[in-house]
GROMACS .gro file of C-alpha atoms in nm:
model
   90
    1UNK     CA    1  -1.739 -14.192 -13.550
    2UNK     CA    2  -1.874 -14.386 -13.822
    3UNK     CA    3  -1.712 -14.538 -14.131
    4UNK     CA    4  -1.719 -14.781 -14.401
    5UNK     CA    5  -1.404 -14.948 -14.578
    6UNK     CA    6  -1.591 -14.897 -14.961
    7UNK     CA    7  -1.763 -14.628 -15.040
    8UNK     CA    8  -2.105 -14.649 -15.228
    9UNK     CA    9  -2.003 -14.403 -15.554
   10UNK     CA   10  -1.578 -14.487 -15.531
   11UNK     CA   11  -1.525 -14.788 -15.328
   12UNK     CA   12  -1.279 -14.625 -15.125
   13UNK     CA   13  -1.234 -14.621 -14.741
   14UNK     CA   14  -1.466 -14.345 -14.608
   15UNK     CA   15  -1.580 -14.144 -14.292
   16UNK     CA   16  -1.947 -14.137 -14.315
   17UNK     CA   17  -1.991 -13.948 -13.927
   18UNK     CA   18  -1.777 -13.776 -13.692
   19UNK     CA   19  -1.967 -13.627 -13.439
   20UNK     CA   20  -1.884 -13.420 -13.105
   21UNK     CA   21  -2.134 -13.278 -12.857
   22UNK     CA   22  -2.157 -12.934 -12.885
   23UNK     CA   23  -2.055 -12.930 -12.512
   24UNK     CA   24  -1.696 -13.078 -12.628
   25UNK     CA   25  -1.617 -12.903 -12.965
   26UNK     CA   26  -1.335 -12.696 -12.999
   27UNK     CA   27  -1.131 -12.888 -12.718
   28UNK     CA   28  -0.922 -13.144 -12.992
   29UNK     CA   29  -1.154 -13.409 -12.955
   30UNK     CA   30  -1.211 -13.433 -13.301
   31UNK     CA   31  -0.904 -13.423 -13.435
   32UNK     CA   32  -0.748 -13.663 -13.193
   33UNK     CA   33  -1.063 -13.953 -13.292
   34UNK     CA   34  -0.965 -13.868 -13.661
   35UNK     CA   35  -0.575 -13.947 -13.540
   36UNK     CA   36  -0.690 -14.276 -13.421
   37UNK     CA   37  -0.886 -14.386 -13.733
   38UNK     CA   38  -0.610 -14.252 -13.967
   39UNK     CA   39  -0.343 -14.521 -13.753
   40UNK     CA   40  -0.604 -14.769 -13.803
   41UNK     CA   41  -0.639 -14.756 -14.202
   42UNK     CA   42  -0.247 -14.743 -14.195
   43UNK     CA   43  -0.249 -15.039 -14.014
   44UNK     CA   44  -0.504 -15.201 -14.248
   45UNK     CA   45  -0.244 -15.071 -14.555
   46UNK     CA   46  -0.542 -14.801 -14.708
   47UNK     CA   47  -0.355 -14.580 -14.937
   48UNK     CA   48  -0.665 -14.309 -14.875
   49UNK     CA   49  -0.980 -14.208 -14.727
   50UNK     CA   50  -1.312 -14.038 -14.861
   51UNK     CA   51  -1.537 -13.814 -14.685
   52UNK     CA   52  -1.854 -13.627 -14.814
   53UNK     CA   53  -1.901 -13.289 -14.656
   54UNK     CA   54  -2.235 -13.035 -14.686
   55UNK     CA   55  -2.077 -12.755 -14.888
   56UNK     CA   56  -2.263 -12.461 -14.633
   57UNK     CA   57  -2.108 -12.650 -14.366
   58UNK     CA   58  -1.804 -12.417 -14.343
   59UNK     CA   59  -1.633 -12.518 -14.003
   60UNK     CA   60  -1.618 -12.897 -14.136
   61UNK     CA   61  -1.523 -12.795 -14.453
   62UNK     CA   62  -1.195 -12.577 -14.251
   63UNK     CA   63  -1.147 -12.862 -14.029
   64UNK     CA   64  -1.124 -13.179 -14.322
   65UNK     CA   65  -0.881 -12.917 -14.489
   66UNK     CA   66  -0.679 -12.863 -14.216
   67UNK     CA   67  -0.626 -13.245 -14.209
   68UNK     CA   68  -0.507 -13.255 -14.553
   69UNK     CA   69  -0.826 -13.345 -14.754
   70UNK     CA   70  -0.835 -13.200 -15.055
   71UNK     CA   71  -1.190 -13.150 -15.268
   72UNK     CA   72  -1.226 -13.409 -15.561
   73UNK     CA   73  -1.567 -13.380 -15.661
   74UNK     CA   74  -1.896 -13.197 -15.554
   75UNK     CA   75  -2.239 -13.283 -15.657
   76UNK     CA   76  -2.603 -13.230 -15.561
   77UNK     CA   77  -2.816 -13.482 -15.340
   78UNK     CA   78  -3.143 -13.439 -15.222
   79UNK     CA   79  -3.154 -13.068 -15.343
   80UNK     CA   80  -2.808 -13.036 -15.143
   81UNK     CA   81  -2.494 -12.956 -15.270
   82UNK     CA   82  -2.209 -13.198 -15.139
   83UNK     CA   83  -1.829 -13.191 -15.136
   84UNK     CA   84  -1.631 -13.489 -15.175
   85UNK     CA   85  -1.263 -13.474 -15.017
   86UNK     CA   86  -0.996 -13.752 -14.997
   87UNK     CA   87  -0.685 -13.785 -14.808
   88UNK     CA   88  -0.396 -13.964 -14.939
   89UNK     CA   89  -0.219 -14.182 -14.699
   90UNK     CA   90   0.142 -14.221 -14.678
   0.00000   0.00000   0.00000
């Protein structure tokens, strides 16, 4: 996992990689390092979190959603089209 505390376009918290081997997806792994960093920006009082997410990429678009990110924005870059999400911490 990789992430940033301000975004380049928002200046918000935001994940910029979360990556499982192939090998290992499907098994939680995911979810549970997303657990982790969400405790961590609580602790760290962030109110949310940003993530940019390849709009064709349907299985990370199901699983952000599934953690409560909901789509803000979506935009093209570098002839791709992207989909912001954010979570809102409480």
């Amino acid at each position: 996992m990789d992430y940033g505390m301000s975004s380049p376009r928002h200046r918000k918290p935001w994940i910029s990689l979360l990556a499982v081997h192939k090998k290992y997806q499907g098994l939680g792994y995911a979810k549970k390092i997303y657990m982790l960093y969400e405790e961590l920006m609580k602790s760290q009082q962030v109110n949310c979190i940003h993530i940019a997410v390849h709009s064709t990429n349907k299985s990370a678009v199901n699983f952000w959603t599934s953690l409560g990110f909901l789509q803000f924005d979506e935009r093209i870059y570098e002839d791709k089209v992207l989909l912001s999400f954010e979570k809102v911490l409480h």
